[in-house]
């Protein structure tokens, strides 16, 4: 990352900006650093100042304790101040989607918010699975069993055991273990795991909730429910896409939304 800004609690947040124009801050999901959004930022850079950053506890950013979701919102506020002309648009992926929605609801100077497949629970009983995951994740991280914590999270996403076993022996596994403590941060951002309808009702800006046409039905339903709970929400499906969305398909949808009249 080329630059750093200082969040309210003194934590350095590393970021980069691609292109010029209205600021669009890209927020990653669990286990990812800002580098994972670089391809998307590049595709947006011809029309926007696309900002990628390492969320706290990842990459080149700091990790001041104790953690609170409000600290991550303050990180976004610091990025808006550093890169925006008084405000910015936000895009969040997966649990990063929950974070940008919280940032908008908290009153940050945000013009528009786009999210891709926020993993909120929509079916009866899903919240129980989230509670069990939270309890087990807390235990594993308290014991510094980072590899097991990563495995727990990957299993939650639906990956079969044989895939997880293969990942544990892959070159990427040490990097995943390095950011394992931040799984607790993403889990906190998700709250009880249910669609936060009351909180979403207080989001004062347009919201675009995207999902992949080839993703599991519950992911599409979560995106739809997010759009329906926001006062000015739109739901859109990207045909043929999964949770691993193609930046080349995603970027035009985001550009259209952010460039439309009313974008800050």
PDB file of C-alpha atoms in Angstrom:
ATOM      1  CA  UNK A   1       0.000   0.000   0.000  1.00  0.00           C
ATOM      2  CA  UNK A   2       1.328   3.406  -0.964  1.00  0.00           C
ATOM      3  CA  UNK A   3      -0.319   5.577   1.678  1.00  0.00           C
ATOM      4  CA  UNK A   4      -1.532   5.543   5.253  1.00  0.00           C
ATOM      5  CA  UNK A   5      -4.122   7.527   7.125  1.00  0.00           C
ATOM      6  CA  UNK A   6      -4.619   7.556  10.893  1.00  0.00           C
ATOM      7  CA  UNK A   7      -7.931   6.438  12.316  1.00  0.00           C
ATOM      8  CA  UNK A   8      -9.503   8.125  15.339  1.00  0.00           C
ATOM      9  CA  UNK A   9      -7.935   5.695  17.825  1.00  0.00           C
ATOM     10  CA  UNK A  10      -4.463   6.173  16.325  1.00  0.00           C
ATOM     11  CA  UNK A  11      -4.464   3.048  14.160  1.00  0.00           C
ATOM     12  CA  UNK A  12      -2.634   3.450  10.832  1.00  0.00           C
ATOM     13  CA  UNK A  13      -4.764   2.327   7.891  1.00  0.00           C
ATOM     14  CA  UNK A  14      -2.904   1.500   4.669  1.00  0.00           C
ATOM     15  CA  UNK A  15      -4.584   2.354   1.370  1.00  0.00           C
ATOM     16  CA  UNK A  16      -4.106   3.062  -2.322  1.00  0.00           C
ATOM     17  CA  UNK A  17      -6.109   5.103  -4.827  1.00  0.00           C
ATOM     18  CA  UNK A  18      -6.516   4.163  -8.478  1.00  0.00           C
ATOM     19  CA  UNK A  19      -7.723   6.841 -10.890  1.00  0.00           C
ATOM     20  CA  UNK A  20      -9.263  10.223 -10.317  1.00  0.00           C
ATOM     21  CA  UNK A  21     -12.796  11.393  -9.758  1.00  0.00           C
ATOM     22  CA  UNK A  22     -15.451  10.810  -7.098  1.00  0.00           C
ATOM     23  CA  UNK A  23     -14.113   8.556  -4.351  1.00  0.00           C
ATOM     24  CA  UNK A  24     -15.398   4.986  -4.135  1.00  0.00           C
ATOM     25  CA  UNK A  25     -14.059   3.030  -1.160  1.00  0.00           C
ATOM     26  CA  UNK A  26     -13.931  -0.737  -1.640  1.00  0.00           C
ATOM     27  CA  UNK A  27     -14.317  -2.839   1.518  1.00  0.00           C
ATOM     28  CA  UNK A  28     -13.253  -6.476   1.519  1.00  0.00           C
ATOM     29  CA  UNK A  29     -14.846  -9.398   3.275  1.00  0.00           C
ATOM     30  CA  UNK A  30     -13.333 -11.879   5.700  1.00  0.00           C
ATOM     31  CA  UNK A  31      -9.739 -13.072   5.295  1.00  0.00           C
ATOM     32  CA  UNK A  32      -9.000 -10.605   2.477  1.00  0.00           C
ATOM     33  CA  UNK A  33      -6.622  -7.651   2.243  1.00  0.00           C
ATOM     34  CA  UNK A  34      -7.018  -4.613   0.050  1.00  0.00           C
ATOM     35  CA  UNK A  35      -4.961  -6.277  -2.667  1.00  0.00           C
ATOM     36  CA  UNK A  36      -7.885  -8.570  -3.434  1.00  0.00           C
ATOM     37  CA  UNK A  37      -9.882  -5.559  -4.643  1.00  0.00           C
ATOM     38  CA  UNK A  38      -7.101  -4.215  -6.877  1.00  0.00           C
ATOM     39  CA  UNK A  39      -8.558  -5.714 -10.110  1.00  0.00           C
ATOM     40  CA  UNK A  40     -11.943  -4.140  -9.396  1.00  0.00           C
ATOM     41  CA  UNK A  41     -10.324  -0.805  -8.514  1.00  0.00           C
ATOM     42  CA  UNK A  42      -8.436  -0.842 -11.801  1.00  0.00           C
ATOM     43  CA  UNK A  43     -11.665  -1.333 -13.756  1.00  0.00           C
ATOM     44  CA  UNK A  44     -13.332   1.559 -11.918  1.00  0.00           C
ATOM     45  CA  UNK A  45     -10.351   3.902 -12.162  1.00  0.00           C
ATOM     46  CA  UNK A  46     -11.339   5.446 -15.487  1.00  0.00           C
ATOM     47  CA  UNK A  47     -14.338   7.130 -13.840  1.00  0.00           C
ATOM     48  CA  UNK A  48     -13.641   7.146 -10.111  1.00  0.00           C
ATOM     49  CA  UNK A  49     -10.940   7.447  -7.512  1.00  0.00           C
ATOM     50  CA  UNK A  50     -11.186   3.819  -6.420  1.00  0.00           C
ATOM     51  CA  UNK A  51      -9.796   3.288  -2.926  1.00  0.00           C
ATOM     52  CA  UNK A  52      -8.577  -0.093  -1.683  1.00  0.00           C
ATOM     53  CA  UNK A  53      -7.330  -0.552   1.872  1.00  0.00           C
ATOM     54  CA  UNK A  54      -6.212  -3.123   4.390  1.00  0.00           C
ATOM     55  CA  UNK A  55      -8.841  -3.418   7.085  1.00  0.00           C
ATOM     56  CA  UNK A  56      -7.389  -3.221  10.587  1.00  0.00           C
ATOM     57  CA  UNK A  57      -5.449  -6.292  11.604  1.00  0.00           C
ATOM     58  CA  UNK A  58      -4.602  -7.123   8.000  1.00  0.00           C
ATOM     59  CA  UNK A  59      -1.742  -6.390   5.647  1.00  0.00           C
ATOM     60  CA  UNK A  60       0.016  -3.130   6.413  1.00  0.00           C
ATOM     61  CA  UNK A  61      -2.667  -1.641   8.681  1.00  0.00           C
ATOM     62  CA  UNK A  62      -2.457  -1.569  12.465  1.00  0.00           C
ATOM     63  CA  UNK A  63      -4.604  -3.402  14.986  1.00  0.00           C
ATOM     64  CA  UNK A  64      -5.144  -1.296  18.087  1.00  0.00           C
ATOM     65  CA  UNK A  65      -6.999  -3.120  20.865  1.00  0.00           C
ATOM     66  CA  UNK A  66      -9.671  -3.495  22.088  1.00  0.00           C
ATOM     67  CA  UNK A  67     -11.647  -4.072  18.902  1.00  0.00           C
ATOM     68  CA  UNK A  68     -15.094  -2.656  18.337  1.00  0.00           C
ATOM     69  CA  UNK A  69     -17.155  -2.412  15.158  1.00  0.00           C
ATOM     70  CA  UNK A  70     -17.233   1.345  15.700  1.00  0.00           C
ATOM     71  CA  UNK A  71     -13.460   1.398  15.176  1.00  0.00           C
ATOM     72  CA  UNK A  72     -13.877  -0.049  11.672  1.00  0.00           C
ATOM     73  CA  UNK A  73     -16.494   2.596  10.932  1.00  0.00           C
ATOM     74  CA  UNK A  74     -13.987   5.203  12.094  1.00  0.00           C
ATOM     75  CA  UNK A  75     -11.425   3.688   9.727  1.00  0.00           C
ATOM     76  CA  UNK A  76     -13.804   4.323   6.834  1.00  0.00           C
ATOM     77  CA  UNK A  77     -14.382   7.852   8.106  1.00  0.00           C
ATOM     78  CA  UNK A  78     -10.622   8.462   8.069  1.00  0.00           C
ATOM     79  CA  UNK A  79     -10.422   7.150   4.507  1.00  0.00           C
ATOM     80  CA  UNK A  80     -13.264   9.427   3.396  1.00  0.00           C
ATOM     81  CA  UNK A  81     -11.445  12.387   4.903  1.00  0.00           C
ATOM     82  CA  UNK A  82      -8.176  11.378   3.262  1.00  0.00           C
ATOM     83  CA  UNK A  83      -9.502  10.564  -0.202  1.00  0.00           C
ATOM     84  CA  UNK A  84     -12.935  12.052  -0.721  1.00  0.00           C
ATOM     85  CA  UNK A  85     -14.130  15.541  -1.529  1.00  0.00           C
ATOM     86  CA  UNK A  86     -16.131  15.674   1.680  1.00  0.00           C
ATOM     87  CA  UNK A  87     -17.890  12.394   0.992  1.00  0.00           C
ATOM     88  CA  UNK A  88     -17.509   9.066  -0.794  1.00  0.00           C
ATOM     89  CA  UNK A  89     -19.452   6.139  -2.155  1.00  0.00           C
ATOM     90  CA  UNK A  90     -18.950   2.732  -0.549  1.00  0.00           C
ATOM     91  CA  UNK A  91     -18.854  -0.808  -1.901  1.00  0.00           C
ATOM     92  CA  UNK A  92     -18.691  -3.828   0.390  1.00  0.00           C
ATOM     93  CA  UNK A  93     -18.212  -7.516  -0.359  1.00  0.00           C
ATOM     94  CA  UNK A  94     -19.722 -10.244   1.850  1.00  0.00           C
ATOM     95  CA  UNK A  95     -19.123  -9.296   5.516  1.00  0.00           C
ATOM     96  CA  UNK A  96     -17.611  -6.061   4.184  1.00  0.00           C
ATOM     97  CA  UNK A  97     -21.113  -5.358   2.907  1.00  0.00           C
ATOM     98  CA  UNK A  98     -22.435  -5.452   6.459  1.00  0.00           C
ATOM     99  CA  UNK A  99     -19.693  -3.007   7.454  1.00  0.00           C
ATOM    100  CA  UNK A 100     -20.466  -0.427   4.756  1.00  0.00           C
ATOM    101  CA  UNK A 101     -24.163  -0.592   5.577  1.00  0.00           C
ATOM    102  CA  UNK A 102     -23.335   0.078   9.219  1.00  0.00           C
ATOM    103  CA  UNK A 103     -21.074   2.953   8.182  1.00  0.00           C
ATOM    104  CA  UNK A 104     -23.866   4.536   6.170  1.00  0.00           C
ATOM    105  CA  UNK A 105     -26.398   4.026   8.978  1.00  0.00           C
ATOM    106  CA  UNK A 106     -23.995   5.629  11.457  1.00  0.00           C
ATOM    107  CA  UNK A 107     -24.127   8.924   9.602  1.00  0.00           C
ATOM    108  CA  UNK A 108     -20.820   9.054   7.748  1.00  0.00           C
ATOM    109  CA  UNK A 109     -20.764  11.394   4.712  1.00  0.00           C
ATOM    110  CA  UNK A 110     -21.670   8.697   2.221  1.00  0.00           C
ATOM    111  CA  UNK A 111     -23.429   9.322  -1.080  1.00  0.00           C
ATOM    112  CA  UNK A 112     -24.350   5.779  -2.141  1.00  0.00           C
ATOM    113  CA  UNK A 113     -23.747   2.228  -0.966  1.00  0.00           C
ATOM    114  CA  UNK A 114     -23.418  -0.916  -3.054  1.00  0.00           C
ATOM    115  CA  UNK A 115     -23.077  -4.382  -1.559  1.00  0.00           C
ATOM    116  CA  UNK A 116     -22.477  -7.851  -2.952  1.00  0.00           C
ATOM    117  CA  UNK A 117     -24.027 -10.820  -1.179  1.00  0.00           C
ATOM    118  CA  UNK A 118     -24.091  -9.724   2.472  1.00  0.00           C
ATOM    119  CA  UNK A 119     -24.213 -13.109   4.253  1.00  0.00           C
ATOM    120  CA  UNK A 120     -27.189 -12.363   6.458  1.00  0.00           C
ATOM    121  CA  UNK A 121     -29.400 -15.225   7.647  1.00  0.00           C
ATOM    122  CA  UNK A 122     -32.814 -15.320   6.052  1.00  0.00           C
ATOM    123  CA  UNK A 123     -34.141 -18.753   6.963  1.00  0.00           C
ATOM    124  CA  UNK A 124     -35.425 -19.992  10.307  1.00  0.00           C
ATOM    125  CA  UNK A 125     -32.685 -21.641  12.326  1.00  0.00           C
ATOM    126  CA  UNK A 126     -29.800 -19.906  10.577  1.00  0.00           C
ATOM    127  CA  UNK A 127     -29.212 -17.678  13.575  1.00  0.00           C
ATOM    128  CA  UNK A 128     -28.555 -20.795  15.693  1.00  0.00           C
ATOM    129  CA  UNK A 129     -25.736 -21.807  13.347  1.00  0.00           C
ATOM    130  CA  UNK A 130     -24.265 -18.318  13.687  1.00  0.00           C
ATOM    131  CA  UNK A 131     -24.394 -18.515  17.491  1.00  0.00           C
ATOM    132  CA  UNK A 132     -22.632 -21.893  17.466  1.00  0.00           C
ATOM    133  CA  UNK A 133     -19.994 -20.543  15.087  1.00  0.00           C
ATOM    134  CA  UNK A 134     -19.406 -17.513  17.311  1.00  0.00           C
ATOM    135  CA  UNK A 135     -18.925 -19.680  20.399  1.00  0.00           C
ATOM    136  CA  UNK A 136     -16.489 -22.044  18.680  1.00  0.00           C
ATOM    137  CA  UNK A 137     -14.558 -19.259  16.937  1.00  0.00           C
ATOM    138  CA  UNK A 138     -14.107 -17.447  20.244  1.00  0.00           C
ATOM    139  CA  UNK A 139     -12.730 -20.612  21.839  1.00  0.00           C
ATOM    140  CA  UNK A 140     -10.273 -21.331  19.033  1.00  0.00           C
ATOM    141  CA  UNK A 141      -8.901 -17.796  18.875  1.00  0.00           C
ATOM    142  CA  UNK A 142      -8.543 -17.672  22.666  1.00  0.00           C
ATOM    143  CA  UNK A 143      -6.360 -20.788  22.352  1.00  0.00           C
ATOM    144  CA  UNK A 144      -4.450 -19.248  19.419  1.00  0.00           C
ATOM    145  CA  UNK A 145      -5.519 -22.153  17.204  1.00  0.00           C
ATOM    146  CA  UNK A 146      -5.464 -20.017  14.091  1.00  0.00           C
ATOM    147  CA  UNK A 147      -5.472 -22.825  11.566  1.00  0.00           C
ATOM    148  CA  UNK A 148      -8.508 -24.401  13.183  1.00  0.00           C
ATOM    149  CA  UNK A 149     -10.253 -21.015  13.253  1.00  0.00           C
ATOM    150  CA  UNK A 150      -9.636 -20.572   9.534  1.00  0.00           C
ATOM    151  CA  UNK A 151     -10.925 -24.086   8.895  1.00  0.00           C
ATOM    152  CA  UNK A 152     -14.055 -23.347  10.934  1.00  0.00           C
ATOM    153  CA  UNK A 153     -14.768 -20.258   8.860  1.00  0.00           C
ATOM    154  CA  UNK A 154     -14.182 -21.980   5.534  1.00  0.00           C
ATOM    155  CA  UNK A 155     -16.502 -24.782   6.610  1.00  0.00           C
ATOM    156  CA  UNK A 156     -19.141 -22.155   7.433  1.00  0.00           C
ATOM    157  CA  UNK A 157     -18.979 -20.968   3.829  1.00  0.00           C
ATOM    158  CA  UNK A 158     -19.952 -24.441   2.685  1.00  0.00           C
ATOM    159  CA  UNK A 159     -16.585 -25.769   1.485  1.00  0.00           C
ATOM    160  CA  UNK A 160     -16.389 -29.592   1.699  1.00  0.00           C
ATOM    161  CA  UNK A 161     -13.814 -31.232   4.005  1.00  0.00           C
ATOM    162  CA  UNK A 162     -11.599 -32.412   1.152  1.00  0.00           C
ATOM    163  CA  UNK A 163     -11.271 -28.854  -0.154  1.00  0.00           C
ATOM    164  CA  UNK A 164     -10.348 -27.591   3.295  1.00  0.00           C
ATOM    165  CA  UNK A 165      -7.733 -30.319   3.691  1.00  0.00           C
ATOM    166  CA  UNK A 166      -6.200 -29.284   0.404  1.00  0.00           C
ATOM    167  CA  UNK A 167      -6.131 -25.644   1.425  1.00  0.00           C
ATOM    168  CA  UNK A 168      -4.330 -26.458   4.669  1.00  0.00           C
ATOM    169  CA  UNK A 169      -1.422 -27.763   2.609  1.00  0.00           C
ATOM    170  CA  UNK A 170      -1.442 -24.916   0.096  1.00  0.00           C
ATOM    171  CA  UNK A 171       0.939 -21.969  -0.151  1.00  0.00           C
ATOM    172  CA  UNK A 172      -1.836 -19.531   0.791  1.00  0.00           C
ATOM    173  CA  UNK A 173      -2.572 -21.120   4.194  1.00  0.00           C
ATOM    174  CA  UNK A 174       0.072 -19.187   6.219  1.00  0.00           C
ATOM    175  CA  UNK A 175      -1.386 -15.895   4.966  1.00  0.00           C
ATOM    176  CA  UNK A 176      -4.842 -17.003   6.052  1.00  0.00           C
ATOM    177  CA  UNK A 177      -3.588 -17.950   9.502  1.00  0.00           C
ATOM    178  CA  UNK A 178      -1.908 -14.530   9.786  1.00  0.00           C
ATOM    179  CA  UNK A 179      -5.264 -12.745   9.565  1.00  0.00           C
ATOM    180  CA  UNK A 180      -7.257 -15.370  11.491  1.00  0.00           C
ATOM    181  CA  UNK A 181      -7.821 -13.059  14.507  1.00  0.00           C
ATOM    182  CA  UNK A 182      -9.772 -10.714  12.246  1.00  0.00           C
ATOM    183  CA  UNK A 183     -12.411 -13.406  11.769  1.00  0.00           C
ATOM    184  CA  UNK A 184     -13.696 -12.207  15.137  1.00  0.00           C
ATOM    185  CA  UNK A 185     -13.967  -8.700  13.709  1.00  0.00           C
ATOM    186  CA  UNK A 186     -16.047  -9.820  10.735  1.00  0.00           C
ATOM    187  CA  UNK A 187     -18.182 -11.911  13.046  1.00  0.00           C
ATOM    188  CA  UNK A 188     -18.821  -8.854  15.215  1.00  0.00           C
ATOM    189  CA  UNK A 189     -19.765  -6.827  12.145  1.00  0.00           C
ATOM    190  CA  UNK A 190     -22.372  -9.484  11.299  1.00  0.00           C
ATOM    191  CA  UNK A 191     -24.051  -9.114  14.697  1.00  0.00           C
ATOM    192  CA  UNK A 192     -26.496 -11.951  15.338  1.00  0.00           C
ATOM    193  CA  UNK A 193     -26.313 -12.857  11.661  1.00  0.00           C
ATOM    194  CA  UNK A 194     -29.881 -11.879  10.855  1.00  0.00           C
ATOM    195  CA  UNK A 195     -30.817  -9.194   8.335  1.00  0.00           C
ATOM    196  CA  UNK A 196     -30.557  -5.997  10.463  1.00  0.00           C
ATOM    197  CA  UNK A 197     -33.832  -4.576   9.191  1.00  0.00           C
ATOM    198  CA  UNK A 198     -34.184  -1.886  11.841  1.00  0.00           C
ATOM    199  CA  UNK A 199     -30.649  -0.619  11.259  1.00  0.00           C
ATOM    200  CA  UNK A 200     -31.050  -0.770   7.484  1.00  0.00           C
ATOM    201  CA  UNK A 201     -34.198   1.329   7.771  1.00  0.00           C
ATOM    202  CA  UNK A 202     -31.988   4.185   9.002  1.00  0.00           C
ATOM    203  CA  UNK A 203     -29.653   4.161   5.981  1.00  0.00           C
ATOM    204  CA  UNK A 204     -30.315   7.585   4.427  1.00  0.00           C
ATOM    205  CA  UNK A 205     -28.781   6.974   0.981  1.00  0.00           C
ATOM    206  CA  UNK A 206     -29.485   4.769  -2.054  1.00  0.00           C
ATOM    207  CA  UNK A 207     -28.439   1.136  -1.636  1.00  0.00           C
ATOM    208  CA  UNK A 208     -27.737  -1.331  -4.444  1.00  0.00           C
ATOM    209  CA  UNK A 209     -27.757  -4.954  -3.270  1.00  0.00           C
ATOM    210  CA  UNK A 210     -26.221  -7.361  -5.760  1.00  0.00           C
ATOM    211  CA  UNK A 211     -26.136 -11.146  -5.902  1.00  0.00           C
ATOM    212  CA  UNK A 212     -24.935 -13.777  -8.337  1.00  0.00           C
ATOM    213  CA  UNK A 213     -27.426 -15.730 -10.370  1.00  0.00           C
ATOM    214  CA  UNK A 214     -25.388 -18.895  -9.809  1.00  0.00           C
ATOM    215  CA  UNK A 215     -24.981 -18.344  -6.067  1.00  0.00           C
ATOM    216  CA  UNK A 216     -27.002 -20.307  -3.505  1.00  0.00           C
ATOM    217  CA  UNK A 217     -30.601 -19.166  -3.159  1.00  0.00           C
ATOM    218  CA  UNK A 218     -30.069 -17.938   0.405  1.00  0.00           C
ATOM    219  CA  UNK A 219     -27.426 -15.466  -0.777  1.00  0.00           C
ATOM    220  CA  UNK A 220     -29.823 -14.005  -3.321  1.00  0.00           C
ATOM    221  CA  UNK A 221     -32.551 -13.841  -0.701  1.00  0.00           C
ATOM    222  CA  UNK A 222     -30.217 -12.065   1.723  1.00  0.00           C
ATOM    223  CA  UNK A 223     -29.390  -9.444  -0.896  1.00  0.00           C
ATOM    224  CA  UNK A 224     -33.061  -9.032  -1.752  1.00  0.00           C
ATOM    225  CA  UNK A 225     -33.981  -8.633   1.921  1.00  0.00           C
ATOM    226  CA  UNK A 226     -31.231  -6.044   2.353  1.00  0.00           C
ATOM    227  CA  UNK A 227     -32.586  -3.964  -0.528  1.00  0.00           C
ATOM    228  CA  UNK A 228     -36.144  -4.264   0.750  1.00  0.00           C
ATOM    229  CA  UNK A 229     -35.178  -3.120   4.254  1.00  0.00           C
ATOM    230  CA  UNK A 230     -33.398   0.021   3.053  1.00  0.00           C
ATOM    231  CA  UNK A 231     -35.608   3.064   2.389  1.00  0.00           C
ATOM    232  CA  UNK A 232     -34.089   3.485  -1.086  1.00  0.00           C
ATOM    233  CA  UNK A 233     -32.898   0.016  -1.984  1.00  0.00           C
ATOM    234  CA  UNK A 234     -32.513  -1.763  -5.316  1.00  0.00           C
ATOM    235  CA  UNK A 235     -31.930  -5.475  -5.807  1.00  0.00           C
ATOM    236  CA  UNK A 236     -30.099  -6.784  -8.870  1.00  0.00           C
ATOM    237  CA  UNK A 237     -28.869 -10.203  -9.945  1.00  0.00           C
ATOM    238  CA  UNK A 238     -25.692 -10.624 -12.005  1.00  0.00           C
ATOM    239  CA  UNK A 239     -26.390 -13.569 -14.278  1.00  0.00           C
ATOM    240  CA  UNK A 240     -24.008 -16.496 -14.058  1.00  0.00           C
ATOM    241  CA  UNK A 241     -22.032 -15.104 -11.135  1.00  0.00           C
ATOM    242  CA  UNK A 242     -21.189 -16.812  -7.842  1.00  0.00           C
ATOM    243  CA  UNK A 243     -19.846 -15.446  -4.568  1.00  0.00           C
ATOM    244  CA  UNK A 244     -16.473 -15.267  -6.344  1.00  0.00           C
ATOM    245  CA  UNK A 245     -17.807 -12.543  -8.619  1.00  0.00           C
ATOM    246  CA  UNK A 246     -15.923 -11.595 -11.780  1.00  0.00           C
ATOM    247  CA  UNK A 247     -14.646  -7.990 -11.459  1.00  0.00           C
ATOM    248  CA  UNK A 248     -15.287  -7.542 -15.178  1.00  0.00           C
ATOM    249  CA  UNK A 249     -18.992  -8.211 -14.608  1.00  0.00           C
ATOM    250  CA  UNK A 250     -19.235  -6.381 -11.296  1.00  0.00           C
ATOM    251  CA  UNK A 251     -17.463  -3.149 -12.301  1.00  0.00           C
ATOM    252  CA  UNK A 252     -20.009  -2.011 -14.948  1.00  0.00           C
ATOM    253  CA  UNK A 253     -22.892  -2.559 -12.526  1.00  0.00           C
ATOM    254  CA  UNK A 254     -21.147  -0.518  -9.842  1.00  0.00           C
ATOM    255  CA  UNK A 255     -20.110   2.234 -12.265  1.00  0.00           C
ATOM    256  CA  UNK A 256     -23.668   2.593 -13.545  1.00  0.00           C
ATOM    257  CA  UNK A 257     -25.025   2.889 -10.016  1.00  0.00           C
ATOM    258  CA  UNK A 258     -22.383   5.258  -8.662  1.00  0.00           C
ATOM    259  CA  UNK A 259     -22.402   7.510 -11.729  1.00  0.00           C
ATOM    260  CA  UNK A 260     -26.177   7.947 -11.787  1.00  0.00           C
ATOM    261  CA  UNK A 261     -27.654  11.243 -10.699  1.00  0.00           C
ATOM    262  CA  UNK A 262     -27.368  11.756  -6.974  1.00  0.00           C
ATOM    263  CA  UNK A 263     -23.959  10.133  -6.506  1.00  0.00           C
ATOM    264  CA  UNK A 264     -21.690  12.106  -4.239  1.00  0.00           C
TER     265      UNK A 264
END
